[in-house]
Coordinates of C-alpha atoms in Angstrom, one line a residue:
X1 CA -16.8 35.2 -22.7
X2 CA -17.7 34.8 -19.2
X3 CA -20.2 36.6 -17.0
X4 CA -19.3 39.2 -14.2
X5 CA -21.9 39.3 -12.3
X6 CA -25.1 37.7 -11.3
X7 CA -27.6 40.9 -9.9
X8 CA -31.0 39.3 -10.3
X9 CA -30.8 36.5 -11.9
X10 CA -32.9 32.9 -10.9
X11 CA -31.2 30.4 -11.2
X12 CA -33.3 27.1 -10.3
X13 CA -31.2 24.1 -9.2
X14 CA -31.7 21.0 -7.9
X15 CA -29.5 18.2 -5.6
X16 CA -29.7 21.3 -3.6
X17 CA -29.5 20.8 -0.4
X18 CA -25.4 19.8 -0.3
X19 CA -22.3 19.0 -2.3
X20 CA -22.0 21.0 -5.2
X21 CA -25.5 22.3 -5.3
X22 CA -25.5 23.9 -1.6
X23 CA -21.9 25.7 -3.4
X24 CA -23.5 26.7 -5.8
X25 CA -26.1 28.5 -4.5
X26 CA -23.7 30.4 -2.2
X27 CA -21.4 31.5 -5.1
X28 CA -24.8 32.4 -7.2
X29 CA -25.6 34.6 -4.9
X30 CA -22.2 35.9 -3.9
X31 CA -22.2 37.7 -7.5
X32 CA -26.1 38.7 -7.1
X33 CA -28.7 35.7 -8.1
X34 CA -31.3 35.2 -6.4
X35 CA -31.1 31.2 -6.5
X36 CA -34.6 28.6 -5.9
X37 CA -33.2 25.7 -4.1
X38 CA -34.7 22.4 -4.8
X39 CA -33.9 19.3 -2.9
X40 CA -36.0 16.1 -0.4
X41 CA -34.7 17.1 2.4
X42 CA -35.9 20.5 4.1
X43 CA -34.5 20.8 6.5
X44 CA -30.9 21.5 4.9
X45 CA -32.5 23.4 2.1
X46 CA -33.5 26.4 5.3
X47 CA -30.2 26.1 6.6
X48 CA -28.9 27.4 3.7
X49 CA -31.7 29.6 3.1
X50 CA -30.5 31.3 6.6
X51 CA -26.5 31.2 5.7
X52 CA -27.3 33.3 2.1
X53 CA -29.7 35.6 3.4
X54 CA -27.4 36.4 6.4
X55 CA -24.7 36.7 4.4
X56 CA -26.1 38.4 0.6
X57 CA -28.9 39.6 2.4
X58 CA -30.5 37.5 -0.1
X59 CA -34.0 34.6 0.4
X60 CA -33.5 32.2 -1.6
X61 CA -37.3 30.3 -2.9
X62 CA -37.2 26.9 -1.3
X63 CA -39.4 24.2 -2.1
X64 CA -38.7 20.1 -0.9
X65 CA -38.9 17.9 -4.4
X66 CA -37.7 14.7 -5.1
X67 CA -36.8 14.4 -9.0
X68 CA -38.6 10.9 -9.7
X69 CA -42.2 12.1 -8.4
X70 CA -42.8 13.1 -12.2
X71 CA -46.8 14.9 -10.9
X72 CA -45.0 16.7 -8.0
X73 CA -42.1 17.7 -10.2
X74 CA -45.0 19.3 -12.6
X75 CA -47.0 21.2 -9.4
X76 CA -43.5 22.8 -8.2
X77 CA -42.4 24.1 -11.8
X78 CA -45.9 25.1 -11.9
X79 CA -45.6 27.4 -9.3
X80 CA -42.3 28.5 -9.4
X81 CA -43.3 29.3 -13.1
X82 CA -45.6 31.5 -11.4
X83 CA -44.6 33.3 -8.9
X84 CA -41.2 34.2 -10.0
X85 CA -42.2 35.4 -13.9
X86 CA -38.5 35.7 -15.2
X87 CA -36.3 32.4 -14.8
X88 CA -32.5 32.4 -15.8
X89 CA -31.0 29.7 -15.3
X90 CA -32.0 25.5 -14.7
X91 CA -29.3 23.5 -12.9
X92 CA -30.2 19.8 -13.0
X93 CA -27.6 18.8 -10.2
X94 CA -29.8 16.1 -8.1
X95 CA -28.5 12.5 -8.5
X96 CA -26.9 9.6 -6.8
X97 CA -24.9 6.4 -8.1
X98 CA -24.7 3.2 -6.5
X99 CA -21.5 1.1 -7.5
X100 CA -22.1 -2.9 -8.1
X101 CA -20.8 -5.2 -10.7
X102 CA -23.9 -5.5 -12.7
X103 CA -24.8 -9.4 -11.5
X104 CA -24.9 -8.4 -8.2
X105 CA -26.8 -5.0 -9.1
X106 CA -30.2 -4.6 -7.6
X107 CA -32.6 -4.4 -9.4
X108 CA -33.9 -1.3 -7.5
X109 CA -31.4 0.7 -7.6
X110 CA -30.9 -0.1 -10.7
X111 CA -34.5 1.7 -11.7
X112 CA -34.0 4.1 -9.1
X113 CA -31.4 5.9 -10.5
X114 CA -32.7 6.3 -14.6
X115 CA -35.9 7.2 -12.7
X116 CA -33.3 10.5 -10.3
X117 CA -30.6 10.4 -12.6
X118 CA -32.3 10.7 -15.8
X119 CA -36.3 10.8 -16.3
X120 CA -36.1 13.9 -13.3
X121 CA -33.6 15.1 -15.2
X122 CA -35.6 15.3 -18.4
X123 CA -39.0 15.9 -16.7
X124 CA -37.8 19.5 -14.8
X125 CA -36.5 20.4 -18.2
X126 CA -39.2 19.5 -19.8
X127 CA -40.9 21.6 -17.6
X128 CA -38.8 25.0 -18.8
X129 CA -38.5 24.9 -22.2
X130 CA -41.7 25.8 -23.5
X131 CA -41.3 28.4 -21.3
X132 CA -37.8 29.2 -22.0
X133 CA -38.9 28.9 -26.2
X134 CA -41.8 31.7 -25.4
X135 CA -39.2 34.1 -23.9
X136 CA -36.2 33.4 -26.4
X137 CA -33.9 32.8 -24.1
X138 CA -32.3 31.2 -20.7
X139 CA -29.4 28.4 -20.0
X140 CA -30.2 24.7 -18.9
X141 CA -26.9 22.7 -17.6
X142 CA -27.0 19.6 -16.8
X143 CA -24.5 18.1 -14.0
X144 CA -24.0 14.1 -15.8
X145 CA -20.4 13.3 -15.2
X146 CA -17.1 11.9 -16.3
X147 CA -18.1 8.2 -16.6
X148 CA -21.2 9.0 -18.9
X149 CA -17.5 8.8 -21.0
X150 CA -15.5 6.5 -19.4
X151 CA -17.7 4.3 -17.8
X152 CA -15.9 1.7 -15.4
X153 CA -16.5 -1.5 -13.6
X154 CA -19.3 -1.4 -10.9
X155 CA -20.0 1.9 -12.2
X156 CA -22.0 0.6 -15.1
X157 CA -25.4 1.1 -13.7
X158 CA -24.0 5.1 -12.9
X159 CA -22.6 5.5 -16.1
X160 CA -25.3 4.3 -18.6
X161 CA -27.4 7.1 -16.6
X162 CA -24.6 9.6 -17.3
X163 CA -24.3 8.4 -21.0
X164 CA -28.0 9.0 -21.3
X165 CA -27.9 12.2 -20.2
X166 CA -24.6 13.1 -22.1
X167 CA -27.3 12.1 -25.0
X168 CA -30.0 14.3 -23.9
X169 CA -27.9 17.3 -23.2
X170 CA -26.2 17.1 -26.7
X171 CA -29.4 16.2 -28.2
X172 CA -31.3 19.2 -26.8
X173 CA -28.9 21.4 -27.9
X174 CA -29.0 20.3 -31.3
X175 CA -32.6 21.3 -31.3
X176 CA -32.2 24.5 -29.9
X177 CA -29.4 26.3 -31.5
X178 CA -31.1 28.8 -33.5
X179 CA -32.5 30.2 -30.9
X180 CA -31.1 32.1 -27.2
X181 CA -31.1 29.2 -25.2
X182 CA -28.1 28.2 -24.1
X183 CA -27.3 24.2 -22.9
X184 CA -24.4 22.4 -20.6
X185 CA -22.7 19.5 -20.2
X186 CA -21.0 19.2 -16.5
X187 CA -18.8 16.6 -16.7
X188 CA -17.5 16.0 -13.3
X189 CA -15.2 13.2 -11.7
X190 CA -15.1 11.8 -8.4
X191 CA -15.9 14.7 -5.8
X192 CA -15.4 15.0 -2.3
X193 CA -19.1 14.6 -0.9
X194 CA -21.4 12.4 0.9
X195 CA -22.6 11.2 -2.8
X196 CA -20.0 8.6 -2.3
X197 CA -21.9 7.4 1.2
X198 CA -24.7 5.4 -0.6
X199 CA -22.4 5.5 -4.1
X200 CA -18.8 4.0 -2.4
X201 CA -19.9 2.7 1.3
X202 CA -16.1 1.0 2.0
X203 CA -14.6 3.8 1.4
X204 CA -12.1 1.7 -1.1
X205 CA -13.1 3.9 -4.5
X206 CA -12.2 7.4 -2.8
X207 CA -8.9 5.8 -1.3
X208 CA -7.8 4.5 -4.8
X209 CA -8.8 7.6 -6.9
X210 CA -8.0 9.8 -4.6
X211 CA -4.8 11.9 -6.9
X212 CA -8.1 12.6 -8.5
X213 CA -10.9 13.6 -6.3
X214 CA -11.9 17.4 -6.9
X215 CA -13.3 20.0 -4.0
X216 CA -16.9 21.1 -4.1
X217 CA -16.3 25.2 -4.2
X218 CA -14.1 23.5 -7.1
X219 CA -17.0 22.6 -9.2
X220 CA -19.5 24.8 -8.3
X221 CA -17.2 28.2 -9.6
X222 CA -16.5 26.2 -12.8
X223 CA -20.7 26.1 -13.2
X224 CA -21.6 29.3 -12.0
X225 CA -18.9 31.1 -14.1
X226 CA -20.4 29.6 -17.3
X227 CA -24.5 30.9 -16.3
X228 CA -25.4 33.2 -19.6
X229 CA -22.5 31.6 -21.5
X230 CA -22.3 29.6 -24.8
X231 CA -20.3 26.6 -23.0
X232 CA -20.9 23.5 -24.3
X233 CA -19.1 21.7 -21.7
X234 CA -17.6 22.1 -18.4
X235 CA -15.4 19.2 -17.5
X236 CA -13.0 18.9 -14.8
X237 CA -10.4 17.3 -14.0
X238 CA -8.5 17.3 -17.1
X239 CA -6.5 14.5 -16.4
X240 CA -9.9 12.7 -16.0
X241 CA -11.3 14.3 -19.0
X242 CA -8.5 13.9 -21.2
X243 CA -8.5 10.3 -20.3
X244 CA -12.2 10.1 -21.7
X245 CA -11.0 11.7 -24.7
X246 CA -7.8 8.8 -25.6
X247 CA -10.5 6.2 -25.0
X248 CA -12.9 7.8 -28.0
X249 CA -10.0 6.9 -30.5
X250 CA -8.9 4.1 -28.3
X251 CA -11.2 1.9 -27.1
X252 CA -9.6 -1.5 -27.4
X253 CA -6.2 -0.1 -26.1
X254 CA -7.3 1.8 -22.6
X255 CA -9.5 -0.9 -21.5
X256 CA -6.0 -2.8 -21.7
X257 CA -4.3 -0.6 -20.7
X258 CA -5.9 0.7 -17.9
X259 CA -7.5 -2.0 -16.6
X260 CA -5.8 -2.0 -13.2
X261 CA -7.2 1.3 -12.9
X262 CA -10.1 1.0 -14.2
X263 CA -11.0 -1.5 -12.1
X264 CA -10.4 -0.1 -8.1
X265 CA -14.2 0.3 -7.1

């Protein structure tokens, strides 16, 4: 059953300064939640804070944080736990991608993608799981990607990082199966955000997959809807998820039949 209200729920959102992170913060606040927002850009977080306060009379807690800095993650999360006491959900949304053929990929970009998309996500989660276990309740929501199920040329490293996120999420869910802590993976396809300013500065990929692009509000609403529910996965759009499912059963066929589509980055 989907939640009808998030009144007074305290929800941490990483990567909250733009895109679906920003939209999730606004939608959650509209339903009465108290968002706790993390991102590198404090200026952008302050703008969102003012917007939410003005529209919903709720003041989000905001913190400047680069999730790839494990020491900073530990400091900020300890501060949040001490300040808020009751934290109901963590949405690990921070992430980025760079689309290059692997033979041309920068070692620095490879390292950075794993530091942010995988290690950062794990360290944030590690800071909250023991706390949630003591309370025997909570929700971990990890934003992965359809790319974690169906890799494509030029997204090789990004897809590998999101595949790692899915593996981690599935394993953590099984570890916590006998508790009241829910673990959900979110697998969006391409979203109309500034993600592609870095991932695809040429704009070619966006042009080629325009029919599959979803709006950030669509994804954010789907994610906020499942907070507090025992939902295994959120997959959007259904067309790309159907392709990923088909690939699991017939990988050789999909790679051959969809070669032109998969090679459009």
